Coordinates of C-alpha atoms in Angstrom, one line a residue:
X1 CA 0.7 12.0 47.6
X2 CA 4.0 13.6 47.6
X3 CA 5.9 14.5 44.5
X4 CA 8.5 11.8 45.2
X5 CA 5.9 9.1 45.5
X6 CA 4.2 10.3 42.4
X7 CA 7.6 10.0 40.4
X8 CA 8.1 6.5 42.0
X9 CA 4.6 5.6 40.7
X10 CA 5.5 6.8 37.2
X11 CA 8.8 5.0 37.2
X12 CA 7.2 1.7 38.5
X13 CA 4.4 1.9 35.9
X14 CA 6.8 2.7 33.0
X15 CA 9.2 -0.1 34.1
X16 CA 6.3 -2.7 34.2
X17 CA 4.9 -1.7 30.8
X18 CA 8.4 -1.4 29.1
X19 CA 9.5 -4.8 30.3
X20 CA 6.4 -6.4 28.9
X21 CA 6.4 -4.5 25.5
X22 CA 10.1 -4.7 25.0
X23 CA 10.0 -8.5 25.0
X24 CA 7.2 -8.6 22.5
X25 CA 8.9 -6.1 20.3
X26 CA 12.1 -7.9 20.4
X27 CA 10.4 -11.2 19.6
X28 CA 8.7 -9.6 16.7
X29 CA 11.8 -7.7 15.4
X30 CA 10.1 -4.4 15.8
X31 CA 12.3 -1.4 16.8
X32 CA 9.7 1.6 16.8
X33 CA 6.8 1.1 19.1
X34 CA 4.8 2.9 21.8
X35 CA 5.6 2.2 25.5
X36 CA 3.2 4.5 27.3
X37 CA 0.1 6.5 26.7
X38 CA -1.4 8.7 29.4
X39 CA -1.5 5.6 31.7
X40 CA -1.3 7.9 34.9
X41 CA -3.3 11.0 34.7
X42 CA -0.6 13.1 36.7
X43 CA 1.9 12.2 33.9
X44 CA 0.1 12.8 30.6
X45 CA 2.5 11.6 28.0
X46 CA 2.7 9.5 24.9
X47 CA 6.1 7.9 24.7
X48 CA 7.4 6.1 21.6
X49 CA 10.8 4.4 21.0
X50 CA 12.3 4.9 17.5
X51 CA 15.3 2.6 17.7
X52 CA 17.9 4.4 19.9
X53 CA 15.7 7.6 20.5
X54 CA 12.6 8.4 22.4
X55 CA 9.7 10.7 21.2
X56 CA 7.9 12.0 24.2
X57 CA 4.7 14.1 23.6
X58 CA 3.1 15.9 26.6
X59 CA -0.6 16.4 26.2
X60 CA -1.7 19.8 27.2
X61 CA -3.5 20.0 30.5
X62 CA -4.1 22.4 33.3
X63 CA -1.3 21.5 35.6
X64 CA -1.4 24.6 37.8
X65 CA 2.5 25.0 37.7
X66 CA 4.4 28.0 37.0
X67 CA 6.5 27.8 33.9
X68 CA 9.8 27.3 35.7
X69 CA 8.2 24.6 38.0
X70 CA 6.8 22.8 35.0
X71 CA 10.2 22.9 33.3
X72 CA 11.8 21.4 36.5
X73 CA 9.1 18.8 36.6
X74 CA 9.5 17.9 33.0
X75 CA 13.3 17.4 33.5
X76 CA 12.6 15.0 36.2
X77 CA 10.1 13.0 34.1
X78 CA 12.7 12.9 31.3
X79 CA 15.3 11.5 33.9
X80 CA 12.9 8.8 34.7
X81 CA 12.2 7.9 31.0
X82 CA 15.9 7.9 30.4
X83 CA 16.7 5.7 33.3
X84 CA 13.9 3.0 32.7
X85 CA 14.3 2.9 28.8
X86 CA 18.0 3.0 29.1
X87 CA 18.2 5.8 26.5
X88 CA 20.5 8.9 27.1
X89 CA 18.6 12.0 27.9
X90 CA 20.1 13.8 24.8
X91 CA 18.3 11.1 22.6
X92 CA 14.9 12.1 24.0
X93 CA 12.9 14.5 21.9
X94 CA 9.9 16.4 23.5
X95 CA 6.7 18.0 22.1
X96 CA 3.4 19.4 23.4
X97 CA 0.1 18.4 21.9
X98 CA -3.5 18.8 22.3
X99 CA -5.3 15.6 23.4
X100 CA -7.9 15.8 20.6
X101 CA -5.5 16.2 17.6
X102 CA -7.3 16.8 14.4
X103 CA -4.1 16.0 12.3
X104 CA -4.3 19.2 10.3
X105 CA -1.7 20.7 12.6
X106 CA 0.7 18.0 11.5
X107 CA 1.1 20.4 8.5
X108 CA 2.6 23.1 10.7
X109 CA 6.3 23.0 11.3
X110 CA 7.1 23.6 14.9
X111 CA 10.9 23.7 14.8
X112 CA 13.7 23.6 12.3
X113 CA 16.2 21.2 14.1
X114 CA 15.7 18.7 11.4
X115 CA 16.6 15.8 13.5
X116 CA 15.9 13.0 10.9
X117 CA 16.9 9.4 11.1
X118 CA 16.0 6.3 9.0
X119 CA 14.3 3.5 10.8
X120 CA 13.3 -0.1 9.8
X121 CA 9.9 -1.5 9.9
X122 CA 9.1 -5.1 8.4
X123 CA 12.3 -5.0 6.4
X124 CA 11.4 -1.6 5.0
X125 CA 13.0 1.9 5.5
X126 CA 11.3 5.1 6.6
X127 CA 12.5 8.5 7.5
X128 CA 11.3 9.9 10.6
X129 CA 11.7 13.5 12.0
X130 CA 11.9 13.6 15.7
X131 CA 12.2 17.3 16.2
X132 CA 10.1 19.4 13.7
X133 CA 6.4 18.3 13.6
X134 CA 3.8 17.1 16.0
X135 CA 4.0 13.7 14.4
X136 CA 7.2 11.8 13.4
X137 CA 6.1 10.8 10.0
X138 CA 5.4 7.2 10.8
X139 CA 2.1 6.4 12.5
X140 CA 2.8 3.3 14.7
X141 CA -0.7 2.3 15.3
X142 CA -1.0 1.4 11.5
X143 CA 1.7 -1.1 11.6
X144 CA -0.6 -4.1 11.3
X145 CA -2.8 -2.5 8.6
X146 CA 0.2 -1.7 6.5
X147 CA 1.1 -5.4 6.7
X148 CA -2.4 -6.3 5.5
X149 CA -2.0 -3.8 2.5
X150 CA 1.3 -5.4 1.6
X151 CA -0.1 -9.0 1.8
X152 CA -2.9 -8.0 -0.9
X153 CA -1.2 -5.6 -3.2
X154 CA 0.4 -8.0 -5.6
X155 CA -0.4 -7.1 -9.1
X156 CA -2.9 -4.6 -8.2
X157 CA -3.3 -0.7 -9.0
X158 CA -3.1 0.9 -5.6
X159 CA -4.2 4.4 -4.6
X160 CA -3.1 5.9 -1.3
X161 CA -5.4 8.9 -0.4
X162 CA -4.3 11.6 2.2
X163 CA -1.0 9.6 1.9
X164 CA 1.0 11.7 4.5
X165 CA 4.5 10.4 4.2
X166 CA 3.7 7.3 2.2
X167 CA 4.1 4.4 4.6
X168 CA 1.1 2.6 3.0
X169 CA 2.6 3.2 -0.5
X170 CA 5.8 1.7 0.6
X171 CA 4.2 -1.3 1.8
X172 CA 1.9 -1.7 -1.3
X173 CA 5.0 -1.5 -3.5
X174 CA 6.8 -4.0 -1.4
X175 CA 3.9 -6.3 -1.9
X176 CA 4.2 -6.2 -5.6
X177 CA 1.6 -3.6 -6.5
X178 CA 1.7 -3.0 -10.4
X179 CA 1.6 0.7 -9.7
X180 CA 1.1 3.1 -6.6
X181 CA -0.5 6.5 -6.8
X182 CA 0.0 8.6 -3.6
X183 CA -2.2 11.8 -3.1
X184 CA -1.8 14.6 -0.5
X185 CA -2.4 18.3 -0.2
X186 CA 1.0 19.0 1.4
X187 CA 3.9 19.3 -0.9
X188 CA 6.2 18.6 2.0
X189 CA 4.6 15.4 2.9
X190 CA 4.4 14.4 -0.8
X191 CA 8.1 15.0 -1.2
X192 CA 8.6 12.9 2.0
X193 CA 6.5 10.1 0.6
X194 CA 8.7 10.0 -2.6
X195 CA 11.9 10.1 -0.5
X196 CA 10.4 6.9 1.5
X197 CA 9.7 5.2 -1.7
X198 CA 13.2 5.9 -3.2
X199 CA 14.8 4.8 0.2
X200 CA 13.3 1.3 -0.6
X201 CA 14.2 1.2 -4.2
X202 CA 10.8 2.0 -5.6
X203 CA 11.3 4.5 -8.4
X204 CA 10.1 5.1 -11.9
X205 CA 6.8 5.9 -13.7
X206 CA 4.9 3.2 -12.0
X207 CA 4.7 5.2 -8.8
X208 CA 3.0 8.6 -9.1
X209 CA 2.8 11.4 -6.4
X210 CA -0.2 13.7 -6.9
X211 CA -0.4 17.2 -5.2
X212 CA -4.3 17.6 -4.9
X213 CA -7.3 18.1 -2.8
X214 CA -8.4 14.4 -2.6
X215 CA -12.2 15.1 -3.0
X216 CA -11.5 17.1 -6.3
X217 CA -8.9 14.5 -7.5
X218 CA -11.5 11.7 -7.1
X219 CA -13.9 13.5 -9.4
X220 CA -11.3 13.3 -12.2
X221 CA -10.9 9.6 -12.1
X222 CA -12.5 7.0 -14.5
X223 CA -14.6 4.3 -13.1
X224 CA -12.6 1.2 -12.0
X225 CA -9.2 3.0 -12.1
X226 CA -7.8 1.2 -9.0
X227 CA -8.0 -2.2 -7.4
X228 CA -6.9 -1.3 -3.8
X229 CA -7.4 2.0 -2.1
X230 CA -6.2 3.2 1.3
X231 CA -8.2 6.1 2.8
X232 CA -6.9 7.5 6.0
X233 CA -8.1 11.2 6.3
X234 CA -7.9 13.7 9.1
X235 CA -11.0 14.1 11.3
X236 CA -11.3 17.6 10.2
X237 CA -9.5 19.9 7.8
X238 CA -9.8 23.4 6.6
X239 CA -6.8 24.0 4.7
X240 CA -7.0 27.2 2.4
X241 CA -5.8 25.0 -0.4
X242 CA -8.9 23.0 -0.2
X243 CA -12.2 23.8 -2.1
X244 CA -14.3 23.0 0.9
X245 CA -13.3 22.0 4.4
X246 CA -13.5 18.3 5.4
X247 CA -15.5 16.9 8.3
X248 CA -15.0 13.2 8.3
X249 CA -18.3 12.4 10.2
X250 CA -20.3 14.6 7.8
X251 CA -18.4 13.8 4.7
X252 CA -17.4 10.1 4.8
X253 CA -20.4 8.7 2.9
X254 CA -19.7 11.1 0.0
X255 CA -16.0 10.4 0.2
X256 CA -16.2 6.6 0.3
X257 CA -18.9 6.4 -2.6
X258 CA -16.4 8.5 -4.7
X259 CA -13.7 6.1 -3.9
X260 CA -16.0 3.1 -4.7
X261 CA -16.7 4.6 -8.1
X262 CA -13.1 4.7 -8.9
X263 CA -12.5 1.1 -7.7
X264 CA -12.7 -2.0 -9.9
X265 CA -15.5 -4.6 -9.3
X266 CA -14.4 -6.7 -6.3
X267 CA -11.8 -4.0 -5.3
X268 CA -10.8 -3.5 -1.8
X269 CA -10.6 -0.3 0.3
X270 CA -9.0 0.1 3.6
X271 CA -10.8 3.1 5.4
X272 CA -9.6 4.5 8.9
X273 CA -10.0 7.7 10.8
X274 CA -9.2 8.9 14.2
X275 CA -12.4 10.6 15.2
X276 CA -13.2 8.8 18.6
X277 CA -17.1 9.2 18.2
X278 CA -17.1 8.2 14.4
X279 CA -20.2 6.3 13.4
X280 CA -20.2 4.7 10.0
X281 CA -23.3 5.3 8.0
X282 CA -23.2 1.9 6.4
X283 CA -26.6 1.6 4.8
X284 CA -25.6 4.7 2.6
X285 CA -22.4 3.4 1.3
X286 CA -22.6 1.5 -2.0
X287 CA -20.5 -1.5 -1.2
X288 CA -21.0 -5.2 -1.3
X289 CA -19.3 -5.7 2.1
X290 CA -18.1 -3.6 5.0
X291 CA -16.4 -5.1 8.0
X292 CA -15.1 -3.3 11.0
X293 CA -11.5 -4.5 11.5
X294 CA -10.5 -2.1 14.2
X295 CA -9.6 -4.7 16.9
X296 CA -7.6 -6.8 14.3
X297 CA -5.6 -3.9 13.2
X298 CA -4.4 -2.6 16.7
X299 CA -0.8 -3.7 17.3
X300 CA 0.4 -5.1 20.7
X301 CA 1.5 -1.6 21.7
X302 CA -1.9 0.0 21.3
X303 CA -4.1 -2.8 22.8
X304 CA -5.4 -0.7 25.6
X305 CA -6.1 2.4 23.5
X306 CA -8.9 2.7 20.9
X307 CA -7.4 5.4 19.0
X308 CA -9.0 5.1 15.6
X309 CA -11.4 3.1 13.7
X310 CA -10.6 0.9 10.7
X311 CA -12.8 -0.7 8.0
X312 CA -12.3 -3.3 5.2
X313 CA -14.6 -2.4 2.4
X314 CA -15.2 -4.5 -0.8
X315 CA -17.0 -3.0 -3.8

């Protein structure tokens, strides 16, 4: 197949997918969504729209191109994306990432351009950074899960563990939570979470931001401290700031049982992780009910990609 025909194939695929997803997004009043994810092996991209901008991540593969040839190929790809999505090339931001991302690298700053914008989701505001990190600050695949948390948060004491930029915290507060505690090991992301809360008018002592190793923090909690908990850990983390490294397959039973101890009777936990081969050791978890809700929580723009697991756990 010639290069020209490959680019035509890419353009046709992107056009078809975008036409379908754009209609759905417009109907649901969604302005940030994924339009392409590694659909064609020769074009290993994830492409997301953030209102009038595009975030394009190239998965690192052996492409057998010299650097100059790769740059020229990438320029041509960007031109196709710009044409199909009708977004100017200067509004397209590009990153390179490993296919099996462990999310620890989200803490590593790659650039200092600081191209930040505020986007809307479900009537709420979120700051995203399109230039400086491997992730933008808003995980689009959890859009539906965030809505579930919002619908169940009224009057509840909410704990958001591994909170990242606090999008679940914002949804919980918007749903009428009596208080929201957000915990993360990164001061950068904790400050970002606080900024997102303030963007939406959620300020004051009811909302706490805790800089801590989650596993150590859980040991400090009194039984029944929270009614609704969100647990969305990285697959693996070996930060120097942690007492021990985290391996979610190895450690999820211990982690969830600690969370359950801190949850009130009948309390609710949303647990997710992005380890593709994850197996939940259900018989060792001290819960009254565990339900795999992965398929119910995948939004329309992620239907073809099982990128993470999600569970609804009741104490």
